[in-house]
Short mmCIF file of C-alpha atoms in Angstrom, two decimals:
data_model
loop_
_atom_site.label_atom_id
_atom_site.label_comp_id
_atom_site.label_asym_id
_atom_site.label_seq_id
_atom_site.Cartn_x
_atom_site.Cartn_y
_atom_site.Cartn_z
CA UNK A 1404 -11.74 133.92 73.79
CA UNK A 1405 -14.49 133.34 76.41
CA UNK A 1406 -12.73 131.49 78.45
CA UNK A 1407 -10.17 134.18 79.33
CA UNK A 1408 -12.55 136.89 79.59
CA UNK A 1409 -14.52 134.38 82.38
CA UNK A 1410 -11.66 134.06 84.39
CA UNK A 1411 -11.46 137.86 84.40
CA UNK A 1412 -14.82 138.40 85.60
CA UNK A 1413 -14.18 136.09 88.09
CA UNK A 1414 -10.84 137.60 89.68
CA UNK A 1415 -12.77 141.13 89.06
CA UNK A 1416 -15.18 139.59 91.78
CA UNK A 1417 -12.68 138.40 93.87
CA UNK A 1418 -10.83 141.38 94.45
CA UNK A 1419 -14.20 143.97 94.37
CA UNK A 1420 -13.95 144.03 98.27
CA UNK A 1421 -10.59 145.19 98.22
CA UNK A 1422 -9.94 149.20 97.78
CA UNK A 1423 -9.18 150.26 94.95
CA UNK A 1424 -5.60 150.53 94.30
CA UNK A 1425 -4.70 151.39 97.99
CA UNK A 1426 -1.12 152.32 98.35
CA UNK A 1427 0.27 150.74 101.65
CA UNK A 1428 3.65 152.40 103.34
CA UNK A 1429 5.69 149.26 102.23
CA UNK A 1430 5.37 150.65 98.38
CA UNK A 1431 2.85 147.89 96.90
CA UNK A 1432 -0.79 148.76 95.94
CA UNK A 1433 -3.06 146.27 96.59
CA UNK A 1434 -6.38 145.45 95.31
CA UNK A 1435 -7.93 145.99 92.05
CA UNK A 1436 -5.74 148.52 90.42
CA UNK A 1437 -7.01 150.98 87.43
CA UNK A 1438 -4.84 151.78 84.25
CA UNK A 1439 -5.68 155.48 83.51
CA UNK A 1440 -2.39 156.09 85.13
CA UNK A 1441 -0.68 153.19 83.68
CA UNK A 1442 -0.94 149.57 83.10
CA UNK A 1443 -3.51 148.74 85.74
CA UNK A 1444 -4.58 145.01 87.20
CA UNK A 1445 -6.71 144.43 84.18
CA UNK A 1446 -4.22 144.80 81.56
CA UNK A 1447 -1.66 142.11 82.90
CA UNK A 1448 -4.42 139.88 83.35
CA UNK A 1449 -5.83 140.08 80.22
CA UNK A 1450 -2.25 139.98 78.42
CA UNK A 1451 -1.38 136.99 80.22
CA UNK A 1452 -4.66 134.84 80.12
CA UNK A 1453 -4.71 135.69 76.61
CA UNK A 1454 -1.82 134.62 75.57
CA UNK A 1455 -1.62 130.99 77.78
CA UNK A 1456 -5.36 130.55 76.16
CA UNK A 1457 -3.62 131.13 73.06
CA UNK A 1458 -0.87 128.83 73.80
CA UNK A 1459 -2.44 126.17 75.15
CA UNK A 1460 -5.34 126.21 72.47
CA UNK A 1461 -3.92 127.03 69.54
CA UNK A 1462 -0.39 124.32 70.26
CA UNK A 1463 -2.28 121.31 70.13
CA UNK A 1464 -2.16 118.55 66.97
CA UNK A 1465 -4.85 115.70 68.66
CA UNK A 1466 -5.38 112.96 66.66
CA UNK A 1467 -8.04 111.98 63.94
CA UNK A 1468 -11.52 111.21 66.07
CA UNK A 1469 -13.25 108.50 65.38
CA UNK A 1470 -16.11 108.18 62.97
CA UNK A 1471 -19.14 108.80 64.76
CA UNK A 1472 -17.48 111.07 67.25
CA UNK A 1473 -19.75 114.52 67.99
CA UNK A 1474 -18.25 117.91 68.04
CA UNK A 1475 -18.78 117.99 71.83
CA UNK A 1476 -16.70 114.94 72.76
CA UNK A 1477 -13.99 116.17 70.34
CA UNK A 1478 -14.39 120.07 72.11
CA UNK A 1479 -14.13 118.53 75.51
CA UNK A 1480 -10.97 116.43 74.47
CA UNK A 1481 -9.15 119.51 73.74
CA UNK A 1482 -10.49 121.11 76.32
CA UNK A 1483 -8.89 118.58 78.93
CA UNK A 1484 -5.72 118.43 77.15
CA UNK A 1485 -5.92 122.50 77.11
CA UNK A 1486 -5.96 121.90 81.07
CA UNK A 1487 -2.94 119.28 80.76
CA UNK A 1488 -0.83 122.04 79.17
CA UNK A 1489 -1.29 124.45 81.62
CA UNK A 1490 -0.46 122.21 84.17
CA UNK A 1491 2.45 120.35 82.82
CA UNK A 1492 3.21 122.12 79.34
CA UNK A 1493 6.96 120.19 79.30
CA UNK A 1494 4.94 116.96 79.32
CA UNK A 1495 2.76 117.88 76.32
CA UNK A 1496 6.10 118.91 74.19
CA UNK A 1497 7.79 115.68 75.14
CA UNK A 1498 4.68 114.15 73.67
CA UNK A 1499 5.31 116.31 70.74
CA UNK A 1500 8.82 115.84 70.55
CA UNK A 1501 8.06 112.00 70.91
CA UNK A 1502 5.49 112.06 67.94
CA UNK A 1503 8.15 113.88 65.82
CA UNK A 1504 10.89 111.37 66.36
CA UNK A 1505 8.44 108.51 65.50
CA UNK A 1506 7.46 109.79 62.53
CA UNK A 1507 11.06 109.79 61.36
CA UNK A 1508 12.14 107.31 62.49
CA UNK A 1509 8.84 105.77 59.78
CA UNK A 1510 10.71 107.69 56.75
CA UNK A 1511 13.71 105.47 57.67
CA UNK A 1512 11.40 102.25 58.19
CA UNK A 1513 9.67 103.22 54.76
CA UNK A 1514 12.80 103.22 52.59
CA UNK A 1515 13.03 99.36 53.23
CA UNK A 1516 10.80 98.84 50.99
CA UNK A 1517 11.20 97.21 47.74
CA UNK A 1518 10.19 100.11 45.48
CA UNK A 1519 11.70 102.39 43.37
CA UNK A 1520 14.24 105.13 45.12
CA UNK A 1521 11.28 107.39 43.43
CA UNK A 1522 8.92 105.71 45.36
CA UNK A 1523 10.52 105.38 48.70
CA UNK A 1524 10.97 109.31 48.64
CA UNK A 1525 7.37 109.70 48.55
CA UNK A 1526 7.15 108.76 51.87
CA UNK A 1527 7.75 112.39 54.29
CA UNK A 1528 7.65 113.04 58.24
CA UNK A 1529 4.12 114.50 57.07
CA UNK A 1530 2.93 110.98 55.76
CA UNK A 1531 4.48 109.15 59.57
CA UNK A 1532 2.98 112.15 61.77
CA UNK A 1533 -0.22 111.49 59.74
CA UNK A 1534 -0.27 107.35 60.03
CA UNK A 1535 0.55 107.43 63.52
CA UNK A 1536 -2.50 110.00 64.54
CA UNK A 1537 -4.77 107.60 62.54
CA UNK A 1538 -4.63 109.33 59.35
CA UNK A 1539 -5.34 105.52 57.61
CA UNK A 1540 -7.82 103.13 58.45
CA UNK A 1541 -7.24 99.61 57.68
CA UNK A 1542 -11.05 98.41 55.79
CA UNK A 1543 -10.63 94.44 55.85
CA UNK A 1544 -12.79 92.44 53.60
CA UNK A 1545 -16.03 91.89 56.08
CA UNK A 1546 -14.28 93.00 59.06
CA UNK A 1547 -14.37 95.86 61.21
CA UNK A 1548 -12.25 98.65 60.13
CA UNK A 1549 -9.81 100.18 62.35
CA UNK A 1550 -6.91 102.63 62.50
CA UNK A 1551 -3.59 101.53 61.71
CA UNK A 1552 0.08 103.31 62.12
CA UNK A 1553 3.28 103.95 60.43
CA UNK A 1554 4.67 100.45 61.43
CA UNK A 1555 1.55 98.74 60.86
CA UNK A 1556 0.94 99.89 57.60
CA UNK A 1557 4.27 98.90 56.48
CA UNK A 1558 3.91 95.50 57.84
CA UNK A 1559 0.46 95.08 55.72
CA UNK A 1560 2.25 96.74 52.16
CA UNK A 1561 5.49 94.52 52.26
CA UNK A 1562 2.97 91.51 52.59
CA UNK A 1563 0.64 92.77 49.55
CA UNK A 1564 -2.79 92.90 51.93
CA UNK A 1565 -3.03 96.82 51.12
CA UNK A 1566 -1.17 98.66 48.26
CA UNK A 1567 1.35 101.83 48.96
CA UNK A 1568 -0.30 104.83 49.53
CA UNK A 1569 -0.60 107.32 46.54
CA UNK A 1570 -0.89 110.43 48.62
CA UNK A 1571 1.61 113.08 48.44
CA UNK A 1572 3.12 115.28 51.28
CA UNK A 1573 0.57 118.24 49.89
CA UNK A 1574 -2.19 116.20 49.58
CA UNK A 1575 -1.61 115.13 53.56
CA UNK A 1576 -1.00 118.95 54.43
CA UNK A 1577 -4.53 119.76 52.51
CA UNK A 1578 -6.25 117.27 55.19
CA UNK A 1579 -5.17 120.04 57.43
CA UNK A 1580 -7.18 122.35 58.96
CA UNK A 1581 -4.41 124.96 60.51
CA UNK A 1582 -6.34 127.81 60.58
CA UNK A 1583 -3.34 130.63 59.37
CA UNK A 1584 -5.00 133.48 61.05
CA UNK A 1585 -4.94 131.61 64.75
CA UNK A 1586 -1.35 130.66 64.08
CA UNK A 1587 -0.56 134.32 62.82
CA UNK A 1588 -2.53 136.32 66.28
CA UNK A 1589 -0.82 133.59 68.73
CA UNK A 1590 2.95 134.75 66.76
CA UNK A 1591 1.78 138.02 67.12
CA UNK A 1592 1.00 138.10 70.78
CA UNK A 1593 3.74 136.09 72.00
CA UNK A 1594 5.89 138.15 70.27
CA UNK A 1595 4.75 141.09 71.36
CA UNK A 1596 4.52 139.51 75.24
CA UNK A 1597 8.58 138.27 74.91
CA UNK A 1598 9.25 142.30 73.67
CA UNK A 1599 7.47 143.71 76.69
CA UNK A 1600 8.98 141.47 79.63
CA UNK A 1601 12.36 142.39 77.50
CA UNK A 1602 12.04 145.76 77.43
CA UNK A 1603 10.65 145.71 81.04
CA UNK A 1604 13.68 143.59 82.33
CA UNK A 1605 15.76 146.32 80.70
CA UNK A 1606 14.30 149.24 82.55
CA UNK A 1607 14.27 147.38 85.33
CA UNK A 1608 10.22 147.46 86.03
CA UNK A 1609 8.98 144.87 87.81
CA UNK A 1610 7.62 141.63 86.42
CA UNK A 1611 4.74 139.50 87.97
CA UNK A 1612 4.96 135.96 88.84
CA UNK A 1613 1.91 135.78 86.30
CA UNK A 1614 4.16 136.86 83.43
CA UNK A 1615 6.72 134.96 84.50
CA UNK A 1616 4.75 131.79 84.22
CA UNK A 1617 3.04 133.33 81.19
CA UNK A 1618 6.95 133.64 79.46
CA UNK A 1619 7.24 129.66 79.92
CA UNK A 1620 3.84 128.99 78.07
CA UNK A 1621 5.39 131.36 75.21
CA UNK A 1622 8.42 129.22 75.42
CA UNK A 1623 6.64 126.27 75.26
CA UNK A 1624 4.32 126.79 72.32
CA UNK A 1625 6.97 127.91 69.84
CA UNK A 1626 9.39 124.91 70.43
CA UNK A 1627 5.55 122.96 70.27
CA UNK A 1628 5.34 124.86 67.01
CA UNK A 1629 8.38 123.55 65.84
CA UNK A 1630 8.15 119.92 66.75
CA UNK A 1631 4.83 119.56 65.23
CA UNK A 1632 5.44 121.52 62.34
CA UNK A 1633 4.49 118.68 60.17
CA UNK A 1634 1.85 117.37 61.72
CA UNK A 1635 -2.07 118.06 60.42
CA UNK A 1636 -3.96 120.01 62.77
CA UNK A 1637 -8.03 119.11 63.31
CA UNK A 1638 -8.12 116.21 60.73
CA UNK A 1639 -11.79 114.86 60.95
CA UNK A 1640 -11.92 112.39 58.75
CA UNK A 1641 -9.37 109.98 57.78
CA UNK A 1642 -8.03 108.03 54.28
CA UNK A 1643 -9.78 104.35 53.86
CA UNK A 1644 -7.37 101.36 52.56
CA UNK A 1645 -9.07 98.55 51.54
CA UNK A 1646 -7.97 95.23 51.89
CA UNK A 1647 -9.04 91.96 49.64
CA UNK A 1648 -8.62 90.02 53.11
CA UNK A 1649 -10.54 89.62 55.75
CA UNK A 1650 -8.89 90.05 59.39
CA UNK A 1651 -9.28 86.54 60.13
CA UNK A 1652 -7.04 85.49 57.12
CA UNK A 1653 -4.52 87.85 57.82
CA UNK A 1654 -4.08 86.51 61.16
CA UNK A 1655 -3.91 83.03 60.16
CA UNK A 1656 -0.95 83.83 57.71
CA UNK A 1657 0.62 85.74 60.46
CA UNK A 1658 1.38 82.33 61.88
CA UNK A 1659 2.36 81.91 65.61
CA UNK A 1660 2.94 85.99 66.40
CA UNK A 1661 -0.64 87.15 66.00
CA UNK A 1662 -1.75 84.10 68.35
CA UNK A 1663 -2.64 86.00 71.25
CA UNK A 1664 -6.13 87.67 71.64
CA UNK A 1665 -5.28 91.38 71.08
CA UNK A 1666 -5.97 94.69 73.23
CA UNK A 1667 -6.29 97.33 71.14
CA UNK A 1668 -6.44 96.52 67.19
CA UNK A 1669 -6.10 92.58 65.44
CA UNK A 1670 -2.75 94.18 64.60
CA UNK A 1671 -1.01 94.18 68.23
CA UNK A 1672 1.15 91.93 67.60
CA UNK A 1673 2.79 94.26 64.71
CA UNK A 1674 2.61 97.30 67.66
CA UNK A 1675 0.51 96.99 70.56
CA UNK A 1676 0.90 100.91 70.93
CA UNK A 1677 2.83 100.74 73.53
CA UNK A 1678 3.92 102.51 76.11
CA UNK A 1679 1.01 104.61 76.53
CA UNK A 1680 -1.53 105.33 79.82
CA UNK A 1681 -4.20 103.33 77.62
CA UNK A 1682 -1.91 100.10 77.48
CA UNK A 1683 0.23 100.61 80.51
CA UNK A 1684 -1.24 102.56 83.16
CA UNK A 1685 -5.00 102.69 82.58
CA UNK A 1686 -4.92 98.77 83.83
CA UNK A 1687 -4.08 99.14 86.79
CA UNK A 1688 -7.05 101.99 87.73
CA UNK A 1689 -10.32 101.42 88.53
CA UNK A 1690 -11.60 104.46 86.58
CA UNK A 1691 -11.25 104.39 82.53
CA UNK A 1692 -10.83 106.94 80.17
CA UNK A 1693 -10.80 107.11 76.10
CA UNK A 1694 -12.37 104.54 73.77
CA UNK A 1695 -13.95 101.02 75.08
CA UNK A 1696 -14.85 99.74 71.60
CA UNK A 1697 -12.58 96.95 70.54
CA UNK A 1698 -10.91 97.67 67.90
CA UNK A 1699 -9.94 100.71 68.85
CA UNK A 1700 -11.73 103.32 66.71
CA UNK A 1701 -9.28 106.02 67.01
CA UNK A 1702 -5.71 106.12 68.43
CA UNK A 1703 -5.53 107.68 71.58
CA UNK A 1704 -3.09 111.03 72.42
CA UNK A 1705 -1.21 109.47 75.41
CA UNK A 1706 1.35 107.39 73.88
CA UNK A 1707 4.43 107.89 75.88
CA UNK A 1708 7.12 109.17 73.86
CA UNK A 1709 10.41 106.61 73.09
CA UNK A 1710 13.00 109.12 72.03
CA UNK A 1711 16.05 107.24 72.43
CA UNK A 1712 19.38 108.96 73.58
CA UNK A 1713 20.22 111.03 70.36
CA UNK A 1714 19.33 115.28 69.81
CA UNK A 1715 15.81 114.97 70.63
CA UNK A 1716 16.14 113.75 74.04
CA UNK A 1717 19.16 116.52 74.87
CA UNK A 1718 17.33 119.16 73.68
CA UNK A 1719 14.05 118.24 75.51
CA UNK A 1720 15.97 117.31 78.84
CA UNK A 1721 17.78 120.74 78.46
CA UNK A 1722 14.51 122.85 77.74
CA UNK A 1723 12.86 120.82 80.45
CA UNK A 1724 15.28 121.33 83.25
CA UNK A 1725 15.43 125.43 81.81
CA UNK A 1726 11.59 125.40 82.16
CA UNK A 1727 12.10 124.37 85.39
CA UNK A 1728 14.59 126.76 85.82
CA UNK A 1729 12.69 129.45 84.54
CA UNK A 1730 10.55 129.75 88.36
CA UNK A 1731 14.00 130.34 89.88
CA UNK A 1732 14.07 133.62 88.31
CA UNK A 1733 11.39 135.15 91.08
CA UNK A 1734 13.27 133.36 94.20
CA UNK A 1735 14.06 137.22 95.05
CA UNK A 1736 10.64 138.89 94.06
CA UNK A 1737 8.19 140.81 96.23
CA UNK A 1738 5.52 137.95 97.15
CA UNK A 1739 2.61 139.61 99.35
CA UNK A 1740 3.63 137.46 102.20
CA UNK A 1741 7.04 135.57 103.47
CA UNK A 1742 5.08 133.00 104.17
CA UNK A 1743 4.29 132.68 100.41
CA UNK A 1744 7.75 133.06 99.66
CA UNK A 1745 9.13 130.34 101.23
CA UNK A 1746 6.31 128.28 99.21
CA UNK A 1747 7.34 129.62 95.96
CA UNK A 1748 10.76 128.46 96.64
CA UNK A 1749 9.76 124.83 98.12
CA UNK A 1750 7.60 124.61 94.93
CA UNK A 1751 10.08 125.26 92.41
CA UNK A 1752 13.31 123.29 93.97
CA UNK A 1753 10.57 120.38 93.93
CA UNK A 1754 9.79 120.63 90.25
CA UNK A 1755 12.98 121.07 88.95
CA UNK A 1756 14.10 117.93 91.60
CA UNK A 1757 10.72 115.77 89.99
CA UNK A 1758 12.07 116.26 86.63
CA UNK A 1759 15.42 115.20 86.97
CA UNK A 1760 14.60 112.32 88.74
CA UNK A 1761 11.92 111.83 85.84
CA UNK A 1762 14.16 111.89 83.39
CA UNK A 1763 16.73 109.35 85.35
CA UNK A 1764 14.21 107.17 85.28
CA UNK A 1765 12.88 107.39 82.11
CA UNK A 1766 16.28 107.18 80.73
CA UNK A 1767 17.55 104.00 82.71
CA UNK A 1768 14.30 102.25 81.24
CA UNK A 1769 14.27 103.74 77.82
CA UNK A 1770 17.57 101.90 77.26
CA UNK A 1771 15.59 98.96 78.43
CA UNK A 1772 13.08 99.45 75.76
CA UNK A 1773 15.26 100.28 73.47
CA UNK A 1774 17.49 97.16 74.07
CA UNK A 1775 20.79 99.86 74.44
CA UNK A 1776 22.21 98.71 77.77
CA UNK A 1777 22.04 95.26 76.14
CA UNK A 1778 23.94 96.13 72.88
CA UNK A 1779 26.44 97.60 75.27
CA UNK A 1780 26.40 95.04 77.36
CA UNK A 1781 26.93 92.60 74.43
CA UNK A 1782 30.06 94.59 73.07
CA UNK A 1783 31.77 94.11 76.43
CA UNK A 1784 30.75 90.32 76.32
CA UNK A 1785 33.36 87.21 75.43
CA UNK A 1786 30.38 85.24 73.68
CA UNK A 1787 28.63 87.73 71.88
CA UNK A 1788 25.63 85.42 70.12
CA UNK A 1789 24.56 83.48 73.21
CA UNK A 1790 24.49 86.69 75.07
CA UNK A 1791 22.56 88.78 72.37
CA UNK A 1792 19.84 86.47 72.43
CA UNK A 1793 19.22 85.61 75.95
CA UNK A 1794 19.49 89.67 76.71
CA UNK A 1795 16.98 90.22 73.41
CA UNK A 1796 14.12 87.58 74.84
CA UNK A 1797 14.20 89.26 77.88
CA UNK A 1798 13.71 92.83 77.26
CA UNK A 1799 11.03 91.67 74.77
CA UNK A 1800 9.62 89.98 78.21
CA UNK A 1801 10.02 92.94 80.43
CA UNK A 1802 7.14 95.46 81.22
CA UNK A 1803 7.69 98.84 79.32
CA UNK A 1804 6.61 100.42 82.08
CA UNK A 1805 8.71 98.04 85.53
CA UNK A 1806 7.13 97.97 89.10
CA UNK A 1807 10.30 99.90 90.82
CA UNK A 1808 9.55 102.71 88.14
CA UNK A 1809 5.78 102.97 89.41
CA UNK A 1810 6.68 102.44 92.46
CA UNK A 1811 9.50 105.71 92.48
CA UNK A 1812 7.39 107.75 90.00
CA UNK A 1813 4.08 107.71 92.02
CA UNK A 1814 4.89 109.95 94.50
CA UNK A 1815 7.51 112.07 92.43
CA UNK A 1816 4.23 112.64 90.09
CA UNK A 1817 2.28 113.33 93.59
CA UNK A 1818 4.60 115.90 94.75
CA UNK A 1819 4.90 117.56 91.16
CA UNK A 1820 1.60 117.97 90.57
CA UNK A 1821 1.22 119.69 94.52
CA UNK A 1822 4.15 122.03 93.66
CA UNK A 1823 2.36 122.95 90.02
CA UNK A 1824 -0.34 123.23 91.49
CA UNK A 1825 0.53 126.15 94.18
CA UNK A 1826 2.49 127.84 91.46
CA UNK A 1827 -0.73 128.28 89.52
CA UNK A 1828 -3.10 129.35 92.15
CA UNK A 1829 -0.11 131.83 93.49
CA UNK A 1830 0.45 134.12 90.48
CA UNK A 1831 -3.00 134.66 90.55
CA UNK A 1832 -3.17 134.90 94.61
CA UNK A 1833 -0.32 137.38 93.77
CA UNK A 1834 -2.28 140.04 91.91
CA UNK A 1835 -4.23 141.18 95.42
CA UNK A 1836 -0.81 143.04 96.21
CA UNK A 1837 1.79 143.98 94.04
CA UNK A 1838 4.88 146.52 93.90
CA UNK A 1839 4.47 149.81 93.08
CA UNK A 1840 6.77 149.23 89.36
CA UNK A 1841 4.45 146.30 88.31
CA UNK A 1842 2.56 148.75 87.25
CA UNK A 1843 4.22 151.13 85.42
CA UNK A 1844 4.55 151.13 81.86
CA UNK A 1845 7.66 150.56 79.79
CA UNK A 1846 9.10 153.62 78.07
CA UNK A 1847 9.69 152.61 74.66
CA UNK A 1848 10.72 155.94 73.31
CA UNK A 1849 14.22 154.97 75.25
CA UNK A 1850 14.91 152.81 72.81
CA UNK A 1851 14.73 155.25 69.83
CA UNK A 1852 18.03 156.88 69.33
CA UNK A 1853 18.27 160.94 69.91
CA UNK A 1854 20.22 162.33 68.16
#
């Protein structure tokens, strides 16, 4: 709530030079503009910083933190993933979406088990989401313990070293701590934000850039809602299995596979946790971010999201590129300058061109990762066996993340983030001088029949 009310103070200052509402002969009023008369330069800013902090807050499922984390490194955490949604909010719902179709594709995994049909059922997309944000922690027998995920954890129960979890889908949700009324004001506003920019679009009023780009966080957040509708929000501390073995011992009778010294947890070789920016990209940097305690005490929020070519990834390439889309809509608004204009348009072609050659990319090498131009491949293939395994060993060999995609996707990300960046400094740079109509209210007795 501060943080909104900050920014306020701060544009308040900004504009206190200005007149006060001076009406220019080209019908705008510029400055900072009262509401007595109507909605003034106050109320859209509060209604739209409000309801991004809202968005951006509220939205986001992080992981479990590690054990001895304090309250501040968990506040500033959020905090800079607050900072990613308003920057890239499409990214942070593929990471949702991404999340959501790993943790069904762990119900699947889960009903290989040899238990009881009974059994098997037990395991819900609330038990994966809550695995694969740490939920358990593997306690070996004098070892270290460390977090473990969906795949993991099945991987340690089908070879006895931990026994099936008893928890039930309710007793994961009660880990939760979704806070109903936060959930219930950020429904309540964005609803109440989508019913004024409809009811202004219908009376024709004008509509800011600011609430523009305030109608795509809205969007944004309630697809976020959706795709991590099952996921526990603020879980602090997580559920302890305890294991008979030590690490060293499970290794050993992991033969040949668990070999190699591991990066993250003794349990790479299982899932390294890739692709991610801790495993992938972080190397490669000379800065580092997120844990440096080996095992990793906590899984980190970056794992890049392996959707695969089914619904999911449709529906998030189709919101993406309409997100994109959305910025078009002001091509033929009233900027206070040409010159900012033209920018406005530059930006947006160049977002909406960086995510479809994003997703070209990412869709080329997900079938990589996923082995699917292979299986293809193989169908089309005379000898099918020889060819299946040569094409397996090598896209178990090849990089999830290639040099041609860094080398394509640098400056793509480099001219994204320049165009995002503009388009969030100009809706604000926008307020100094707006049209006459953004200001005036919308009539809402119109709407109620006479009769």
């Amino acid at each position: 709530m501060a943080l909104p009310l900050c920014l306020l103070a701060l544009i308040h200052a900004a504009f206190a030079k200005a007149a006060d509402g001076n009406e220019t002969s080209t019908g705008r009023r510029d400055g900072w503009v009262s509401q007595p008369d109507g909605r003034g330069t106050f109320d859209i800013l509060w209604s739209c910083l409000f309801t991004i902090f809202l968005c951006t807050w509220v939205s986001l499922h992080l992981n479990v933190p590690s054990a001895h984390e304090t309250y501040r490194h968990q506040f500033s955490r959020k905090l800079r993933w607050m900072l990613q949604a308003i920057m890239a909010p499409e990214f942070v719902l593929a990471f949702a979406t991404g999340q959501k179709v790993e943790a069904r594709r762990s119900v699947e995994e889960f009903k290989t088990l040899d238990l009881p049909d009974q059994e098997r059922r037990k395991w819900t997309i609330r038990h994966g989401f809550y695995a694969n944000m740490g939920g358990f922690v593997l306690q070996p027998r004098e070892s270290a313990a460390f977090p473990i995920n969906s795949k993991q954890l099945l991987w340690l129960i089908k070879r006895g070293y931990v026994d099936y979890p008893t928890m039930t889908a309710k007793e994961v949700w009660d880990k939760s701590k979704a806070d109903g009324f936060q959930k219930s004001l950020t429904c309540l506003q964005t609803g109440w934000f989508i019913i004024q920019i409809v009811g202004r679009a219908i009376q024709r009023l004008h509509i800011t850039t600011l609430e523009i780009t305030t109608l795509s966080f809205v969007l944004c957040t309630l697809v976020m809602f959706t795709q991590w509708a099952n996921k526990p929000l603020d879980v602090e501390s997580p559920t302890i299995l305890k294991s008979t073995k030590n690490i060293a011992e499970i290794l050993i009778e992991a033969g040949p596979a668990a070999s190699q010294p591991y990066q993250q947890t003794p349990l790479d070789f299982v899932d390294n946790l890739s692709p991610s920016w801790l495993t992938e990209v972080q190397p490669h940097l000379r800065f580092r971010t997120g844990p440096k305690m080996r095992p990793l005490p906590r899984f980190t929020n970056d794992r890049f999201p392996v959707i695969g070519a089914g619904p999911d990834a449709v529906f998030l390439f189709l919101f993406t590129m309409a997100y994109c889309g959305l910025y078009f809509v002001a091509w033929d608004f009233d900027f206070p300058t040409p010159l900012e204009r033209y920018l406005w348009h530059i930006s947006s072609v160049a977002m909406a061109a960086c995510a479809l050659i994003f997703w070209v990319c990412e869709t080329y090498q997900d079938g990589h990762r996923l082995g699917r131009w292979e299986r293809w491949a193989a169908k089309l293939s005379t000898s099918k066996d020889g060819r299946i395994n040569t094409m397996e060993k090598q896209r178990r060999s090849r990089r999830f993340i290639p040099v041609w995609e860094i080398i394509i996707m640098t400056p793509v990300t480099v001219v994204y983030t320049i165009a995002r960046t503009y388009i969030v400094i100009e809706v604000f740079l926008c307020q100094r001088s707006l049209p006459i109509g953004a200001f005036e209210t919308v009539q809402w007795s119109e709407f109620v029949p006479h009769f």
